[in-house]
Amino acid sequence: MTDATTQLHRLRASIDNIDAALIFLLAERFRSTQQVGVLKAEHRMPASDPAREEQQIARLRALAHDADLDPEFAEKWFNFVVAEVIRHHTAAGAPQGDTDGDAATAD
């Protein structure tokens, strides 16, 4: 194997490890948000909270900037995840829409 090939394999192994960690972290996140969805359904809280989402977007964009990650990408990722969270919350029986401002979509 050439030095470049060895380096490529090492880098790809690192990427594979990071991808695995991301999958496990996402699974943990969704376990938590599913519990939030059940809580919202039990207390008739809305599945979404646009104010909470805006706060989270601002926070994640700042974190992305600090991490030298494109803030636009971070926001797109967040919006993708939130859409799935809302789907879970709605499936759990939480009403759609923001009626009281206290529910948290992003968590």
Tab-separated table of N, CA, C and O in Angstrom:
chain	number	residue	atom	x	y	z
A	1	MET	N	0.836	-1.183	0.000
A	1	MET	CA	0.000	0.000	0.000
A	1	MET	C	0.879	1.244	0.000
A	1	MET	O	1.889	1.285	0.688
A	2	THR	N	0.441	2.239	-0.727
A	2	THR	CA	1.185	3.494	-0.729
A	2	THR	C	0.851	4.283	0.520
A	2	THR	O	-0.130	3.991	1.217
A	3	ASP	N	1.669	5.271	0.785
A	3	ASP	CA	1.429	6.138	1.946
A	3	ASP	C	0.080	6.835	1.826
A	3	ASP	O	-0.649	6.961	2.810
A	4	ALA	N	-0.265	7.257	0.604
A	4	ALA	CA	-1.549	7.930	0.391
A	4	ALA	C	-2.709	6.973	0.651
A	4	ALA	O	-3.722	7.359	1.249
A	5	THR	N	-2.570	5.737	0.225
A	5	THR	CA	-3.618	4.746	0.444
A	5	THR	C	-3.783	4.452	1.930
A	5	THR	O	-4.905	4.357	2.436
A	6	THR	N	-2.679	4.325	2.629
A	6	THR	CA	-2.721	4.097	4.069
A	6	THR	C	-3.403	5.267	4.770
A	6	THR	O	-4.256	5.079	5.642
A	7	GLN	N	-3.047	6.462	4.386
A	7	GLN	CA	-3.655	7.656	4.987
A	7	GLN	C	-5.146	7.718	4.669
A	7	GLN	O	-5.961	8.057	5.533
A	8	LEU	N	-5.514	7.362	3.429
A	8	LEU	CA	-6.924	7.354	3.036
A	8	LEU	C	-7.713	6.367	3.895
A	8	LEU	O	-8.795	6.699	4.391
A	9	HIS	N	-7.188	5.180	4.091
A	9	HIS	CA	-7.860	4.176	4.930
A	9	HIS	C	-7.997	4.667	6.370
A	9	HIS	O	-9.040	4.470	7.000
A	10	ARG	N	-6.973	5.302	6.894
A	10	ARG	CA	-7.017	5.827	8.258
A	10	ARG	C	-8.083	6.912	8.384
A	10	ARG	O	-8.878	6.915	9.327
A	11	LEU	N	-8.117	7.819	7.405
A	11	LEU	CA	-9.113	8.892	7.439
A	11	LEU	C	-10.525	8.339	7.295
A	11	LEU	O	-11.456	8.784	7.990
A	12	ARG	N	-10.700	7.374	6.416
A	12	ARG	CA	-12.031	6.773	6.244
A	12	ARG	C	-12.473	6.033	7.492
A	12	ARG	O	-13.651	6.055	7.847
A	13	ALA	N	-11.548	5.379	8.174
A	13	ALA	CA	-11.891	4.702	9.425
A	13	ALA	C	-12.343	5.717	10.464
A	13	ALA	O	-13.306	5.476	11.214
A	14	SER	N	-11.684	6.857	10.507
A	14	SER	CA	-12.087	7.923	11.428
A	14	SER	C	-13.482	8.432	11.079
A	14	SER	O	-14.325	8.622	11.966
A	15	ILE	N	-13.742	8.641	9.804
A	15	ILE	CA	-15.069	9.084	9.354
A	15	ILE	C	-16.128	8.056	9.736
A	15	ILE	O	-17.210	8.420	10.219
A	16	ASP	N	-15.828	6.776	9.542
A	16	ASP	CA	-16.779	5.720	9.900
A	16	ASP	C	-17.088	5.737	11.395
A	16	ASP	O	-18.245	5.562	11.802
A	17	ASN	N	-16.073	5.961	12.213
A	17	ASN	CA	-16.285	6.046	13.666
A	17	ASN	C	-17.141	7.249	14.026
A	17	ASN	O	-18.034	7.150	14.889
A	18	ILE	N	-16.890	8.374	13.396
A	18	ILE	CA	-17.683	9.580	13.656
A	18	ILE	C	-19.127	9.359	13.227
A	18	ILE	O	-20.069	9.726	13.953
A	19	ASP	N	-19.331	8.752	12.052
A	19	ASP	CA	-20.698	8.459	11.594
A	19	ASP	C	-21.428	7.562	12.591
A	19	ASP	O	-22.607	7.799	12.900
A	20	ALA	N	-20.746	6.554	13.097
A	20	ALA	CA	-21.373	5.669	14.087
A	20	ALA	C	-21.751	6.449	15.341
A	20	ALA	O	-22.853	6.280	15.879
A	21	ALA	N	-20.859	7.307	15.816
A	21	ALA	CA	-21.154	8.117	16.996
A	21	ALA	C	-22.351	9.024	16.745
A	21	ALA	O	-23.221	9.173	17.624
A	22	LEU	N	-22.417	9.621	15.568
A	22	LEU	CA	-23.550	10.492	15.231
A	22	LEU	C	-24.872	9.719	15.248
A	22	LEU	O	-25.882	10.231	15.748
A	23	ILE	N	-24.862	8.512	14.718
A	23	ILE	CA	-26.084	7.700	14.710
A	23	ILE	C	-26.539	7.400	16.136
A	23	ILE	O	-27.714	7.538	16.475
A	24	PHE	N	-25.605	7.018	17.003
A	24	PHE	CA	-25.966	6.727	18.390
A	24	PHE	C	-26.432	7.987	19.120
A	24	PHE	O	-27.365	7.928	19.925
A	25	LEU	N	-25.805	9.127	18.835
A	25	LEU	CA	-26.244	10.379	19.451
A	25	LEU	C	-27.636	10.774	18.966
A	25	LEU	O	-28.474	11.222	19.764
A	26	LEU	N	-27.896	10.606	17.682
A	26	LEU	CA	-29.236	10.908	17.169
A	26	LEU	C	-30.281	9.983	17.787
A	26	LEU	O	-31.383	10.428	18.137
A	27	ALA	N	-29.932	8.714	17.924
A	27	ALA	CA	-30.871	7.780	18.549
A	27	ALA	C	-31.185	8.212	19.980
A	27	ALA	O	-32.350	8.195	20.401
A	28	GLU	N	-30.167	8.627	20.718
A	28	GLU	CA	-30.377	9.100	22.096
A	28	GLU	C	-31.235	10.363	22.103
A	28	GLU	O	-32.128	10.521	22.928
A	29	ARG	N	-30.967	11.255	21.163
A	29	ARG	CA	-31.754	12.493	21.073
A	29	ARG	C	-33.223	12.164	20.818
A	29	ARG	O	-34.127	12.718	21.446
A	30	PHE	N	-33.484	11.245	19.888
A	30	PHE	CA	-34.866	10.906	19.575
A	30	PHE	C	-35.542	10.156	20.718
A	30	PHE	O	-36.748	10.312	20.923
A	31	ARG	N	-34.800	9.367	21.476
A	31	ARG	CA	-35.408	8.753	22.664
A	31	ARG	C	-35.892	9.847	23.621
A	31	ARG	O	-36.982	9.751	24.184
A	32	SER	N	-35.091	10.886	23.792
A	32	SER	CA	-35.483	11.989	24.684
A	32	SER	C	-36.659	12.765	24.107
A	32	SER	O	-37.605	13.101	24.833
A	33	THR	N	-36.605	13.072	22.814
A	33	THR	CA	-37.706	13.847	22.234
A	33	THR	C	-38.997	13.035	22.188
A	33	THR	O	-40.086	13.603	22.280
A	34	GLN	N	-38.893	11.719	22.072
A	34	GLN	CA	-40.111	10.905	22.127
A	34	GLN	C	-40.742	10.970	23.516
A	34	GLN	O	-41.962	11.006	23.651
A	35	GLN	N	-39.925	11.028	24.553
A	35	GLN	CA	-40.456	11.203	25.910
A	35	GLN	C	-41.134	12.564	26.042
A	35	GLN	O	-42.176	12.684	26.689
A	36	VAL	N	-40.539	13.580	25.427
A	36	VAL	CA	-41.159	14.911	25.419
A	36	VAL	C	-42.507	14.833	24.710
A	36	VAL	O	-43.497	15.420	25.170
A	37	GLY	N	-42.567	14.117	23.597
A	37	GLY	CA	-43.820	13.974	22.854
A	37	GLY	C	-44.912	13.328	23.687
A	37	GLY	O	-46.070	13.763	23.652
A	38	VAL	N	-44.568	12.319	24.447
A	38	VAL	CA	-45.549	11.660	25.324
A	38	VAL	C	-46.017	12.652	26.392
A	38	VAL	O	-47.217	12.767	26.657
A	39	LEU	N	-45.085	13.376	26.986
A	39	LEU	CA	-45.434	14.375	27.995
A	39	LEU	C	-46.362	15.437	27.417
A	39	LEU	O	-47.366	15.812	28.040
A	40	LYS	N	-46.044	15.908	26.219
A	40	LYS	CA	-46.898	16.910	25.570
A	40	LYS	C	-48.295	16.360	25.319
A	40	LYS	O	-49.289	17.063	25.527
A	41	ALA	N	-48.376	15.117	24.847
A	41	ALA	CA	-49.682	14.515	24.579
A	41	ALA	C	-50.490	14.388	25.865
A	41	ALA	O	-51.686	14.698	25.886
A	42	GLU	N	-49.825	13.954	26.927
A	42	GLU	CA	-50.524	13.783	28.208
A	42	GLU	C	-51.073	15.097	28.742
A	42	GLU	O	-52.091	15.121	29.417
A	43	HIS	N	-50.378	16.192	28.463
A	43	HIS	CA	-50.768	17.498	28.999
A	43	HIS	C	-51.353	18.422	27.931
A	43	HIS	O	-51.479	19.623	28.166
A	44	ARG	N	-51.688	17.825	26.767
A	44	ARG	CA	-52.326	18.568	25.676
A	44	ARG	C	-51.497	19.789	25.268
A	44	ARG	O	-52.030	20.853	24.995
A	45	MET	N	-50.195	19.619	25.267
A	45	MET	CA	-49.305	20.691	24.826
A	45	MET	C	-49.092	20.552	23.323
A	45	MET	O	-49.123	19.438	22.795
A	46	PRO	N	-48.891	21.646	22.625
A	46	PRO	CA	-48.739	21.577	21.167
A	46	PRO	C	-47.456	20.863	20.759
A	46	PRO	O	-46.455	20.883	21.477
A	47	ALA	N	-47.507	20.228	19.591
A	47	ALA	CA	-46.357	19.490	19.070
A	47	ALA	C	-45.218	20.408	18.667
A	47	ALA	O	-44.064	20.002	18.664
A	48	SER	N	-45.516	21.647	18.326
A	48	SER	CA	-44.463	22.561	17.890
A	48	SER	C	-44.470	23.838	18.708
A	48	SER	O	-45.486	24.229	19.271
A	49	ASP	N	-43.320	24.473	18.750
A	49	ASP	CA	-43.142	25.735	19.461
A	49	ASP	C	-42.172	26.591	18.652
A	49	ASP	O	-40.954	26.482	18.814
A	50	PRO	N	-42.702	27.419	17.758
A	50	PRO	CA	-41.839	28.225	16.893
A	50	PRO	C	-40.856	29.119	17.647
A	50	PRO	O	-39.722	29.306	17.194
A	51	ALA	N	-41.232	29.637	18.801
A	51	ALA	CA	-40.309	30.486	19.573
A	51	ALA	C	-39.108	29.672	20.045
A	51	ALA	O	-37.959	30.124	19.974
A	52	ARG	N	-39.363	28.462	20.534
A	52	ARG	CA	-38.277	27.578	20.970
A	52	ARG	C	-37.372	27.236	19.786
A	52	ARG	O	-36.145	27.212	19.906
A	53	GLU	N	-37.978	26.962	18.640
A	53	GLU	CA	-37.198	26.631	17.450
A	53	GLU	C	-36.274	27.786	17.063
A	53	GLU	O	-35.104	27.563	16.734
A	54	GLU	N	-36.778	29.003	17.096
A	54	GLU	CA	-35.954	30.168	16.752
A	54	GLU	C	-34.784	30.326	17.723
A	54	GLU	O	-33.667	30.638	17.311
A	55	GLN	N	-35.037	30.107	19.005
A	55	GLN	CA	-33.953	30.171	19.993
A	55	GLN	C	-32.894	29.109	19.706
A	55	GLN	O	-31.695	29.390	19.782
A	56	GLN	N	-33.345	27.910	19.395
A	56	GLN	CA	-32.414	26.818	19.109
A	56	GLN	C	-31.611	27.088	17.836
A	56	GLN	O	-30.417	26.812	17.783
A	57	ILE	N	-32.264	27.627	16.816
A	57	ILE	CA	-31.556	27.944	15.571
A	57	ILE	C	-30.455	28.955	15.849
A	57	ILE	O	-29.324	28.780	15.401
A	58	ALA	N	-30.774	29.990	16.586
A	58	ALA	CA	-29.755	31.003	16.909
A	58	ALA	C	-28.603	30.376	17.697
A	58	ALA	O	-27.428	30.648	17.421
A	59	ARG	N	-28.931	29.543	18.659
A	59	ARG	CA	-27.904	28.885	19.473
A	59	ARG	C	-27.035	27.968	18.627
A	59	ARG	O	-25.796	28.009	18.715
A	60	LEU	N	-27.657	27.166	17.786
A	60	LEU	CA	-26.901	26.220	16.968
A	60	LEU	C	-26.079	26.917	15.890
A	60	LEU	O	-24.974	26.483	15.565
A	61	ARG	N	-26.597	28.019	15.350
A	61	ARG	CA	-25.813	28.779	14.370
A	61	ARG	C	-24.560	29.348	15.034
A	61	ARG	O	-23.478	29.331	14.444
A	62	ALA	N	-24.693	29.839	16.260
A	62	ALA	CA	-23.528	30.361	16.983
A	62	ALA	C	-22.533	29.243	17.279
A	62	ALA	O	-21.315	29.426	17.112
A	63	LEU	N	-23.029	28.100	17.708
A	63	LEU	CA	-22.151	26.959	17.957
A	63	LEU	C	-21.432	26.535	16.676
A	63	LEU	O	-20.233	26.242	16.697
A	64	ALA	N	-22.165	26.496	15.583
A	64	ALA	CA	-21.560	26.121	14.301
A	64	ALA	C	-20.463	27.102	13.916
A	64	ALA	O	-19.380	26.705	13.493
A	65	HIS	N	-20.752	28.370	14.087
A	65	HIS	CA	-19.738	29.392	13.777
A	65	HIS	C	-18.488	29.159	14.609
A	65	HIS	O	-17.365	29.182	14.088
A	66	ASP	N	-18.669	28.936	15.910
A	66	ASP	CA	-17.529	28.694	16.805
A	66	ASP	C	-16.760	27.428	16.429
A	66	ASP	O	-15.556	27.345	16.644
A	67	ALA	N	-17.471	26.440	15.876
A	67	ALA	CA	-16.852	25.171	15.503
A	67	ALA	C	-16.306	25.183	14.075
A	67	ALA	O	-15.821	24.164	13.591
A	68	ASP	N	-16.404	26.320	13.421
A	68	ASP	CA	-15.970	26.457	12.027
A	68	ASP	C	-16.769	25.535	11.100
A	68	ASP	O	-16.235	24.899	10.208
A	69	LEU	N	-18.078	25.451	11.379
A	69	LEU	CA	-19.024	24.708	10.556
A	69	LEU	C	-19.982	25.726	9.952
A	69	LEU	O	-20.367	26.694	10.629
A	70	ASP	N	-20.388	25.537	8.738
A	70	ASP	CA	-21.302	26.461	8.069
A	70	ASP	C	-22.609	26.574	8.858
A	70	ASP	O	-23.332	25.579	9.006
A	71	PRO	N	-22.936	27.761	9.379
A	71	PRO	CA	-24.180	27.931	10.130
A	71	PRO	C	-25.429	27.589	9.317
A	71	PRO	O	-26.421	27.109	9.868
A	72	GLU	N	-25.382	27.826	8.000
A	72	GLU	CA	-26.524	27.464	7.148
A	72	GLU	C	-26.753	25.953	7.172
A	72	GLU	O	-27.883	25.486	7.234
A	73	PHE	N	-25.659	25.203	7.111
A	73	PHE	CA	-25.766	23.748	7.184
A	73	PHE	C	-26.342	23.330	8.527
A	73	PHE	O	-27.224	22.468	8.588
A	74	ALA	N	-25.870	23.931	9.611
A	74	ALA	CA	-26.372	23.597	10.948
A	74	ALA	C	-27.869	23.867	11.042
A	74	ALA	O	-28.617	23.058	11.610
A	75	GLU	N	-28.314	24.963	10.473
A	75	GLU	CA	-29.745	25.288	10.503
A	75	GLU	C	-30.552	24.294	9.672
A	75	GLU	O	-31.627	23.843	10.088
A	76	LYS	N	-30.046	23.929	8.509
A	76	LYS	CA	-30.743	22.944	7.672
A	76	LYS	C	-30.850	21.605	8.400
A	76	LYS	O	-31.900	20.950	8.371
A	77	TRP	N	-29.752	21.192	9.049
A	77	TRP	CA	-29.770	19.944	9.808
A	77	TRP	C	-30.821	20.017	10.909
A	77	TRP	O	-31.618	19.103	11.094
A	78	PHE	N	-30.827	21.129	11.651
A	78	PHE	CA	-31.769	21.301	12.746
A	78	PHE	C	-33.211	21.241	12.237
A	78	PHE	O	-34.055	20.562	12.827
A	79	ASN	N	-33.487	21.942	11.150
A	79	ASN	CA	-34.849	21.941	10.600
A	79	ASN	C	-35.277	20.538	10.177
A	79	ASN	O	-36.436	20.157	10.367
A	80	PHE	N	-34.348	19.772	9.633
A	80	PHE	CA	-34.645	18.388	9.251
A	80	PHE	C	-34.996	17.555	10.486
A	80	PHE	O	-35.989	16.818	10.502
A	81	VAL	N	-34.208	17.698	11.539
A	81	VAL	CA	-34.436	16.953	12.773
A	81	VAL	C	-35.754	17.377	13.420
A	81	VAL	O	-36.544	16.544	13.860
A	82	VAL	N	-36.018	18.679	13.460
A	82	VAL	CA	-37.249	19.182	14.090
A	82	VAL	C	-38.484	18.662	13.359
A	82	VAL	O	-39.471	18.306	14.002
A	83	ALA	N	-38.429	18.584	12.043
A	83	ALA	CA	-39.573	18.048	11.293
A	83	ALA	C	-39.876	16.618	11.732
A	83	ALA	O	-41.038	16.237	11.907
A	84	GLU	N	-38.847	15.830	11.956
A	84	GLU	CA	-39.032	14.450	12.418
A	84	GLU	C	-39.545	14.425	13.860
A	84	GLU	O	-40.416	13.623	14.208
A	85	VAL	N	-39.038	15.313	14.701
A	85	VAL	CA	-39.501	15.391	16.093
A	85	VAL	C	-40.980	15.750	16.131
A	85	VAL	O	-41.759	15.125	16.872
A	86	ILE	N	-41.396	16.720	15.335
A	86	ILE	CA	-42.810	17.119	15.304
A	86	ILE	C	-43.668	15.946	14.839
A	86	ILE	O	-44.745	15.700	15.390
A	87	ARG	N	-43.177	15.211	13.861
A	87	ARG	CA	-43.916	14.032	13.388
A	87	ARG	C	-44.092	13.034	14.534
A	87	ARG	O	-45.187	12.495	14.740
A	88	HIS	N	-43.042	12.814	15.314
A	88	HIS	CA	-43.129	11.895	16.462
A	88	HIS	C	-44.109	12.426	17.504
A	88	HIS	O	-44.911	11.670	18.053
A	89	HIS	N	-44.024	13.732	17.794
A	89	HIS	CA	-44.908	14.310	18.807
A	89	HIS	C	-46.370	14.224	18.378
A	89	HIS	O	-47.239	13.910	19.189
A	90	THR	N	-46.626	14.489	17.110
A	90	THR	CA	-47.986	14.410	16.600
A	90	THR	C	-48.488	12.968	16.657
A	90	THR	O	-49.626	12.712	17.055
A	91	ALA	N	-47.623	12.025	16.294
A	91	ALA	CA	-47.999	10.612	16.355
A	91	ALA	C	-48.285	10.177	17.789
A	91	ALA	O	-49.119	9.298	18.024
A	92	ALA	N	-47.623	10.808	18.754
A	92	ALA	CA	-47.842	10.477	20.170
A	92	ALA	C	-49.133	11.098	20.700
A	92	ALA	O	-49.538	10.821	21.817
A	93	GLY	N	-49.748	11.963	19.902
A	93	GLY	CA	-51.009	12.564	20.301
A	93	GLY	C	-50.937	14.008	20.722
A	93	GLY	O	-51.935	14.571	21.164
A	94	ALA	N	-49.769	14.644	20.594
A	94	ALA	CA	-49.670	16.066	20.926
A	94	ALA	C	-50.389	16.860	19.841
A	94	ALA	O	-50.257	16.555	18.659
A	95	PRO	N	-51.173	17.874	20.233
A	95	PRO	CA	-51.856	18.679	19.227
A	95	PRO	C	-50.855	19.441	18.364
A	95	PRO	O	-49.782	19.800	18.829
A	96	GLN	N	-51.236	19.691	17.116
A	96	GLN	CA	-50.363	20.471	16.243
A	96	GLN	C	-50.547	21.948	16.531
A	96	GLN	O	-51.583	22.382	16.992
A	97	GLY	N	-49.503	22.742	16.283
A	97	GLY	CA	-49.595	24.181	16.460
A	97	GLY	C	-49.116	24.623	17.817
A	97	GLY	O	-49.029	23.838	18.750
A	98	ASP	N	-48.812	25.908	17.909
A	98	ASP	CA	-48.325	26.506	19.155
A	98	ASP	C	-49.471	27.277	19.777
A	98	ASP	O	-49.900	28.287	19.255
A	99	THR	N	-49.983	26.768	20.904
A	99	THR	CA	-51.114	27.442	21.527
A	99	THR	C	-50.757	28.132	22.828
A	99	THR	O	-51.444	29.033	23.247
A	100	ASP	N	-49.645	27.703	23.468
A	100	ASP	CA	-49.350	28.313	24.751
A	100	ASP	C	-47.907	28.790	24.899
A	100	ASP	O	-47.564	29.390	25.896
A	101	GLY	N	-47.068	28.528	23.910
A	101	GLY	CA	-45.692	29.013	23.949
A	101	GLY	C	-44.795	28.291	24.923
A	101	GLY	O	-43.624	28.606	25.008
A	102	ASP	N	-45.301	27.325	25.694
A	102	ASP	CA	-44.483	26.646	26.686
A	102	ASP	C	-43.912	25.321	26.194
A	102	ASP	O	-42.999	24.785	26.788
A	103	ALA	N	-44.473	24.775	25.152
A	103	ALA	CA	-43.987	23.487	24.658
A	103	ALA	C	-42.695	23.687	23.907
A	103	ALA	O	-42.453	24.743	23.340
A	104	ALA	N	-41.878	22.662	23.884
A	104	ALA	CA	-40.586	22.764	23.211
A	104	ALA	C	-40.494	21.746	22.107
A	104	ALA	O	-40.478	20.552	22.358
A	105	THR	N	-40.475	22.194	20.868
A	105	THR	CA	-40.356	21.311	19.734
A	105	THR	C	-38.997	20.692	19.656
A	105	THR	O	-38.840	19.519	19.387
A	106	ALA	N	-37.975	21.501	19.851
A	106	ALA	CA	-36.610	21.066	19.609
A	106	ALA	C	-36.109	20.074	20.643
A	106	ALA	O	-35.075	19.474	20.476
A	107	ASP	N	-36.851	19.900	21.712
A	107	ASP	CA	-36.385	18.947	22.714
A	107	ASP	C	-37.469	17.990	23.122
A	107	ASP	O	-38.433	17.806	22.539
